[in-house]
Coordinates of C-alpha atoms in Angstrom, one line a residue:
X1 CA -0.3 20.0 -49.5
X2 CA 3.1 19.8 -49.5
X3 CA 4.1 23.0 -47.6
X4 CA 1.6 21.1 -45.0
X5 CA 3.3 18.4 -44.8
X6 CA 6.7 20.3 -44.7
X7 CA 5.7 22.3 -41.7
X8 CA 4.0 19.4 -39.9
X9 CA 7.1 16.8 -40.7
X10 CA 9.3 20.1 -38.8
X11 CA 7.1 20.2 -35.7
X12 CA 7.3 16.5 -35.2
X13 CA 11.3 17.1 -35.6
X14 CA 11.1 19.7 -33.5
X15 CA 8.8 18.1 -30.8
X16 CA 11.0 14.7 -30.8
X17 CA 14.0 16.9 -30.4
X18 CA 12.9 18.4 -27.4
X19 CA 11.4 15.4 -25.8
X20 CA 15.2 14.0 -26.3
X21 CA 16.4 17.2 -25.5
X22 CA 14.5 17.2 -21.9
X23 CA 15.6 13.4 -20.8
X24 CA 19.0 14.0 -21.1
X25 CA 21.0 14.5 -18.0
X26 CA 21.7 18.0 -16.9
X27 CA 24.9 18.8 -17.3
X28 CA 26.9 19.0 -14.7
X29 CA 26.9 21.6 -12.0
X30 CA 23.0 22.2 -13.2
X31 CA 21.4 19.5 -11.6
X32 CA 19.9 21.4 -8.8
X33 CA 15.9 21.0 -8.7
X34 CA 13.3 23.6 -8.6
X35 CA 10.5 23.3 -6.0
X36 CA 7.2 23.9 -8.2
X37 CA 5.0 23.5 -5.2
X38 CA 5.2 22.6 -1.1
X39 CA 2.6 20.5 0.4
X40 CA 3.1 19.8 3.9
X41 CA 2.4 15.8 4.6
X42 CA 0.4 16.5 7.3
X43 CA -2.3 18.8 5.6
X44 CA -2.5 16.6 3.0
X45 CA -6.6 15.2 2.9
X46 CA -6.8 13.1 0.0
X47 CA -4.8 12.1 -3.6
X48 CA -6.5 10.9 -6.8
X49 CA -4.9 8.9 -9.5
X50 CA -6.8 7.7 -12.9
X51 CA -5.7 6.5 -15.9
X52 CA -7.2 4.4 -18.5
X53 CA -7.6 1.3 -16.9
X54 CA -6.9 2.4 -12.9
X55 CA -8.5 4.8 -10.6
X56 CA -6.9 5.2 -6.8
X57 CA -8.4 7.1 -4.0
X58 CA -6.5 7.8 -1.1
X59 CA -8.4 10.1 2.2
X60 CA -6.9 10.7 5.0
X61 CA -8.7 8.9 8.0
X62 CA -10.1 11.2 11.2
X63 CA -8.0 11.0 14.0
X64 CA -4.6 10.3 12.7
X65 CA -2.6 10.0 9.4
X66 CA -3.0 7.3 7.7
X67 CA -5.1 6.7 4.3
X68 CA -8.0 4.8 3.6
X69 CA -7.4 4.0 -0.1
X70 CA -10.0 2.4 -2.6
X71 CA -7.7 0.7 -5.4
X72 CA -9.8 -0.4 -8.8
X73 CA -7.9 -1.9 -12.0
X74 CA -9.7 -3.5 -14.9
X75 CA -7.4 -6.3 -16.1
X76 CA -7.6 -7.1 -19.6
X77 CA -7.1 -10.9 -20.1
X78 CA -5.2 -12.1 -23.1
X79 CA -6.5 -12.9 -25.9
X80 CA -7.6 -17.0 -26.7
X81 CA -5.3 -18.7 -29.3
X82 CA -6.8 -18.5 -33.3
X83 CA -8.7 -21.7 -34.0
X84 CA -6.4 -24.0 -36.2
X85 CA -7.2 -24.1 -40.0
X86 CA -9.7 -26.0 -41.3
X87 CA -9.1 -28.8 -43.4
X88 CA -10.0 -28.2 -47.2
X89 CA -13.8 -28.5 -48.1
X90 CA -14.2 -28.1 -44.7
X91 CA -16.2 -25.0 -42.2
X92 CA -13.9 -22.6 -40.9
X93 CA -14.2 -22.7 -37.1
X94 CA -15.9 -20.1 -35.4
X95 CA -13.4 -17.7 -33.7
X96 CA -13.0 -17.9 -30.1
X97 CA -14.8 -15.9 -27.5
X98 CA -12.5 -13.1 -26.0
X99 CA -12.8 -13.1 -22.5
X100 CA -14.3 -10.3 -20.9
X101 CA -12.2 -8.1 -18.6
X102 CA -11.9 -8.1 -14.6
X103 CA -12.5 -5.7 -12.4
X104 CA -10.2 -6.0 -9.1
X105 CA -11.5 -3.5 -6.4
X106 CA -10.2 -3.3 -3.0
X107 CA -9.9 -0.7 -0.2
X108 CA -7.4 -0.8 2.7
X109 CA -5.2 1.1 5.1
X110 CA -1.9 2.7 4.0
X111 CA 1.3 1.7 5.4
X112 CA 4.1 3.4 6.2
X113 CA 5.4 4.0 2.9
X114 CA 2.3 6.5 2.1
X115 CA 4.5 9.1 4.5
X116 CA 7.6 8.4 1.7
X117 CA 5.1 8.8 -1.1
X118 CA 3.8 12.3 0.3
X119 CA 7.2 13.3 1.3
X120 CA 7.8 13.9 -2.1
X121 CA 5.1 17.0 -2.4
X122 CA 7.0 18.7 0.9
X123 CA 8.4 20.3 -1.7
X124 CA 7.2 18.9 -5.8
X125 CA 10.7 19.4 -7.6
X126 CA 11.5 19.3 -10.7
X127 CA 14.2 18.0 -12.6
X128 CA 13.9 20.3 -15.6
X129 CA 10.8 22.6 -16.4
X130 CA 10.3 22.3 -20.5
X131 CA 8.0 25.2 -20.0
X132 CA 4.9 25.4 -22.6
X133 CA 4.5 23.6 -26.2
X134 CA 2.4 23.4 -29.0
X135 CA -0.2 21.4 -28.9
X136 CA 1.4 19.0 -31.5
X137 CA 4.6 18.1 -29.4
X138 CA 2.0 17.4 -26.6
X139 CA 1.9 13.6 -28.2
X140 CA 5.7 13.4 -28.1
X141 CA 5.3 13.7 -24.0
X142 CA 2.6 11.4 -24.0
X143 CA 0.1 14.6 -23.2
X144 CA -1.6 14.7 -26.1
X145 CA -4.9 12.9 -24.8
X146 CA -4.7 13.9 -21.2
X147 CA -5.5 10.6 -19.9
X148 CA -3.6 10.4 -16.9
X149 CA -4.4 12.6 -14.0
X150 CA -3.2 13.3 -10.9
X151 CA -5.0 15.3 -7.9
X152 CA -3.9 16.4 -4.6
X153 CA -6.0 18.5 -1.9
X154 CA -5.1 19.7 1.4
X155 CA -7.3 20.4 4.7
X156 CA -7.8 24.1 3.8
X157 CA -8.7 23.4 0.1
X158 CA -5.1 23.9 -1.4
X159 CA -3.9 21.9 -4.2
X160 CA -2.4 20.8 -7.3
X161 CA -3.5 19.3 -10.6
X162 CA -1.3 16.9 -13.2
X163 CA -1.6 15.5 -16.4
X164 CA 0.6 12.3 -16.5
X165 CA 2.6 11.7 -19.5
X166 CA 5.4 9.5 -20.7
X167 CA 8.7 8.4 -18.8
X168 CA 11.8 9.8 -19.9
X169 CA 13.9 6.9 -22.0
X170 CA 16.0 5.2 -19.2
X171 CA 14.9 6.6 -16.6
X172 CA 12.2 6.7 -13.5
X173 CA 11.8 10.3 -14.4
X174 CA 8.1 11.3 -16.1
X175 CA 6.9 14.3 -17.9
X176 CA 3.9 15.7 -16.4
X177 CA 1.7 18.8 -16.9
X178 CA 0.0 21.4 -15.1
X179 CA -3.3 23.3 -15.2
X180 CA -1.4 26.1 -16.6
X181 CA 0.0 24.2 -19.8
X182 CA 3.3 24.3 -18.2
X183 CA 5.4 20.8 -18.8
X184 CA 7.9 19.5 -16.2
X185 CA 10.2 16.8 -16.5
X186 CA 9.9 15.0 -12.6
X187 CA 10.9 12.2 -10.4
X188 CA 7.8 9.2 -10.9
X189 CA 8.5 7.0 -7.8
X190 CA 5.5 8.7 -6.0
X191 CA 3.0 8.4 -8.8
X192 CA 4.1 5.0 -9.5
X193 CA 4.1 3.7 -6.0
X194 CA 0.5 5.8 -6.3
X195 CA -0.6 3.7 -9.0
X196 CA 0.5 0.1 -7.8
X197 CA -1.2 0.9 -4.2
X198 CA -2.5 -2.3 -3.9
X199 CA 1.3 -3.8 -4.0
X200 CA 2.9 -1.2 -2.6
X201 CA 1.2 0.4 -0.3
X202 CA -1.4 -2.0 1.7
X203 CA -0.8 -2.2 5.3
X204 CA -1.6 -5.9 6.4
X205 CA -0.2 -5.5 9.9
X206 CA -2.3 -6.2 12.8
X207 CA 0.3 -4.1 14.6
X208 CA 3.5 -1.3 13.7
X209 CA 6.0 -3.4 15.6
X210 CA 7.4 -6.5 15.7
X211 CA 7.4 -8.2 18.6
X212 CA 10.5 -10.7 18.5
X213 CA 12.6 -7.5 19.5
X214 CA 9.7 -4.8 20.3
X215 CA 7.7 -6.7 23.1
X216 CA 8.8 -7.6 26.6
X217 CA 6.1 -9.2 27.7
X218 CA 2.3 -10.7 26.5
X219 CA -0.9 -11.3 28.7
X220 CA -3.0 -13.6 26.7
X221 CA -6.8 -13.7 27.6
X222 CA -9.2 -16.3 26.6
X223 CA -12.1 -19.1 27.7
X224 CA -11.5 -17.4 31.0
X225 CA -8.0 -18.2 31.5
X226 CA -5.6 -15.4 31.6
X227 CA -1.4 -15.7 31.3
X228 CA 1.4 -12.9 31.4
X229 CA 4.7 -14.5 29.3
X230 CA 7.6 -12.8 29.9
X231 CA 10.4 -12.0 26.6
X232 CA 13.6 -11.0 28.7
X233 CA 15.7 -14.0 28.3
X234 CA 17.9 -14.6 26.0
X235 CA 19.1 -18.1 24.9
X236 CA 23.2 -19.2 24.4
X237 CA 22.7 -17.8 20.6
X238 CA 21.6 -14.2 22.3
X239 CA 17.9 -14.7 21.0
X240 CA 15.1 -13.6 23.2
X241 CA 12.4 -16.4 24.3
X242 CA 9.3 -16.7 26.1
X243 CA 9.3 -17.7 29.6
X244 CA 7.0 -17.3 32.2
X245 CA 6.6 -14.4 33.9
X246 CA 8.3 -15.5 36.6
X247 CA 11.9 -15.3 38.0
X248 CA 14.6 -17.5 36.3
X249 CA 12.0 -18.9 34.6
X250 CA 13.0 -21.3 31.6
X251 CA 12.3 -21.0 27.8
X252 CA 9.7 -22.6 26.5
X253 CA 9.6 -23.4 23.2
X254 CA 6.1 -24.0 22.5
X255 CA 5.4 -20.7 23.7
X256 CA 8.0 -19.4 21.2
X257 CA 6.6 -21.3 18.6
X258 CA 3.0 -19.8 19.4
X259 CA 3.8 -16.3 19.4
X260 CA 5.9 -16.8 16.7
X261 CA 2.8 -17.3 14.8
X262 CA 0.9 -14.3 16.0
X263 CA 3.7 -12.6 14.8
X264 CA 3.4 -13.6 11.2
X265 CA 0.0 -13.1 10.9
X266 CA -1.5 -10.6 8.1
X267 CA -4.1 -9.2 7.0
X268 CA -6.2 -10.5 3.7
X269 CA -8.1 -8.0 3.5
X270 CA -10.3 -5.2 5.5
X271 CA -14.2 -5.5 6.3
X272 CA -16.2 -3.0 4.8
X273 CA -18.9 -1.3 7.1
X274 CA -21.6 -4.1 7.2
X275 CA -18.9 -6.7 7.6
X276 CA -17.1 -4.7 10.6
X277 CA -20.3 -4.2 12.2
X278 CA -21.4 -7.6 12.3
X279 CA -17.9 -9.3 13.1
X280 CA -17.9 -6.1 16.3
X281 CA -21.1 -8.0 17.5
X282 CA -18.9 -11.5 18.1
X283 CA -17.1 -11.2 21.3
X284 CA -13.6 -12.2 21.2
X285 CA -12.4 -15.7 21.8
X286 CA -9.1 -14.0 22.7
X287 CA -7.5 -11.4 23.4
X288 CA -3.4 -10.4 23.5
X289 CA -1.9 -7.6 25.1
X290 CA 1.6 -6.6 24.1
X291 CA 3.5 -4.5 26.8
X292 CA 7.8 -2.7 26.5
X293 CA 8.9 -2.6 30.3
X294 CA 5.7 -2.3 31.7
X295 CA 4.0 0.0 29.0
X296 CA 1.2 -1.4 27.4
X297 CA 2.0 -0.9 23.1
X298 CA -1.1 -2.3 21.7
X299 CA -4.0 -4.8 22.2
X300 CA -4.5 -7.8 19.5
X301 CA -8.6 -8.8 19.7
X302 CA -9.4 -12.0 17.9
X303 CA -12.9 -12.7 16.8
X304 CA -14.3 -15.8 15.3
X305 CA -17.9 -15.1 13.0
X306 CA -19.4 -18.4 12.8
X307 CA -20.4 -19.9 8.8
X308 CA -19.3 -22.5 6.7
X309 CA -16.4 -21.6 6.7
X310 CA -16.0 -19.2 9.8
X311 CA -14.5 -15.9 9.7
X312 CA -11.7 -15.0 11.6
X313 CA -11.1 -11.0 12.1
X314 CA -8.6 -9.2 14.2
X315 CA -8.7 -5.6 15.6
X316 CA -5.9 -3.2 17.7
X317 CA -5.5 0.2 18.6
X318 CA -3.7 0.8 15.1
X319 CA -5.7 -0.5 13.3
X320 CA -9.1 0.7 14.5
X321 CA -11.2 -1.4 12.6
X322 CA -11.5 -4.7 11.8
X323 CA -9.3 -6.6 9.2
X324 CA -9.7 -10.4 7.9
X325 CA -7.2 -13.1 8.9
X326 CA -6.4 -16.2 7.1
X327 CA -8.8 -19.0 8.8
X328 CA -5.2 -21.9 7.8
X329 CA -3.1 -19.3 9.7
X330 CA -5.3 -18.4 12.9
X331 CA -6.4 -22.3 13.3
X332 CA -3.3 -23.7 14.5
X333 CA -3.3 -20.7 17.8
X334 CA -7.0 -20.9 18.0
X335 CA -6.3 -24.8 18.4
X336 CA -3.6 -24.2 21.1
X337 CA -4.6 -21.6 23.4
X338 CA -5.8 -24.4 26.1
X339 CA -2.2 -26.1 25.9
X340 CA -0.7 -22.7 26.3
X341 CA -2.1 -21.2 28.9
X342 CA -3.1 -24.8 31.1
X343 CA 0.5 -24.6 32.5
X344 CA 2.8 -22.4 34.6
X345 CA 2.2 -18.7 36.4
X346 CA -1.5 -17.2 35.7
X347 CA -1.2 -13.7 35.4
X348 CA -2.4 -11.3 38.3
X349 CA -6.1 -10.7 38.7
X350 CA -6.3 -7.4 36.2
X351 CA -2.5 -7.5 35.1

């Protein structure tokens, strides 16, 4: 028994001094990294996180490269306060009821940061490579249960396998494993940005531009009434402003002000394929091209799904399907559109 607990006391020594050993700092002139494996962004099809109380499931969408990604997290909540004592002679409370855990699920588009995220597979370095270890250091780099896994596939059926462990004291940098048993010491802003997707990596743009500095011009369609603004004047401060599209035309604020709001519109979320076929059926109320010196960049398509309340969705080109607007934050243009486009130049007849 005691030559047991001799040896086993020496492995834990030995696996806690090379857990230290491997989250120190190379020293210097050997900090260069080893590529353990190249994935090209572009052939990348889909990426798999789970842990215990996460699962994320990125796939590339047909037709261009961005993700599709379906985010679920059970969220424990805390536990309720203890009951306070009971007075003597008296029935000790019954304890209170934990509440039961939440499930958050969404799925949504990835944003421009998923290209950062997959960057970092073109090629997987490592920081140091620990190499293989007995089983009973495993715990020491948080490997020991293996319930942390990370998957990546590519269009011709390539990949790569990893067991997540711990961080490394101090640092951003986590131990992981591979299929082979080999452990690596590596850089964990990918698989963290992986797992907080829903935070980090949601796309709630109806467009990839921003259109105080991107856009030179708008044609607004809606109730029949059509409008081309022009944004090619600049005020005394050097800020651009809507005008009409005609020649020396003058600001006008409330046009600024309106767009401005288009602008800052988001997403809330993204229909699923019931929801997206049903809001598709609802023609648009309006509709709001966005053109850089005469080249159309995208189209904006507003829809309004009648209910109590109504649903307001948006579609575009870059998006390619239909996400959910904020009805507080669409009411207010919905409201003006008559106002904006009663006065000045109409646009020309298919302009």
């Amino acid at each position: 028994m005691r030559v047991d607990m001799i040896a086993y006391t020496g492995m834990l020594a030995a696996g806690l001094g090379l857990a230290y050993w491997a989250s120190l700092p190379a020293p210097e002139g050997e900090e260069e990294k080893v590529a353990v494996a190249t994935f090209e962004p572009k052939a990348i099809q889909s990426v798999t996180l789970k842990t215990k109380d996460t699962a994320v499931t990125a796939e590339k969408r047909a037709g261009d490269q961005r993700f599709w990604v379906d985010f679920q997290k059970t969220e424990t909540p805390p536990p309720p306060p203890a009951p306070p004592a009971a007075a003597p002679g008296e029935p000790a409370p019954p304890a209170p009821q934990a509440p039961a855990p939440t499930v958050v699920k969404e799925r949504f588009l990835t944003n421009e940061k998923a290209g950062e995220m997959l960057s970092a597979f073109n090629p997987l370095q490592a920081l140091r490579i620990i190499g293989k270890v007995e089983e009973a250091q495993l715990e020491e780099f948080g490997l020991k249960d293996k319930t942390d896994e990370f998957t990546l596939k590519t269009v011709d059926g390539k990949g790569i396998k990893l067991w997540l462990g711990k961080k490394s004291y101090g640092s951003r940098n986590r131990f992981v494993m591979e299929e082979s048993g080999r452990v690596l010491l590596v850089d964990d802003q990918s698989f963290d940005n992986f797992e907080r997707a829903n935070l980090r990596l949601y796309d709630r743009r109806l467009v990839p531009f921003e259109l105080d500095e991107g856009v030179t011009h708008a044609t607004v369609d809606a109730g029949g009434q059509k409008k081309r603004f022009a944004h090619t004047q600049r005020n005394k401060d050097g800020d651009l402003t809507w005008t009409d599209d005609v020649e020396s035309a003058e600001a006008k604020p409330s046009y600024g002000s309106w767009m401005d709001k288009i602008a800052k519109l988001r997403l809330s979320g993204y229909a699923d394929a019931t929801e997206a076929q049903a809001a598709s059926a609802v023609p648009p109320f309006m509709t709001v091209t966005l053109e850089k010196n005469g080249q159309v960049l995208d189209t904006i398509e507003f829809r309004k799904q009648p209910g109590e309340p109504a649903t307001y969705w948006a579609t575009s080109k870059y998006l390619g399907t239909q996400g959910k607007l904020v009805n507080n934050r669409v009411e207010p243009i919905e409201k003006d559109i008559g106002s904006i486009l009663g006065g000045g130049a109409p646009a020309p007849a298919g302009g």
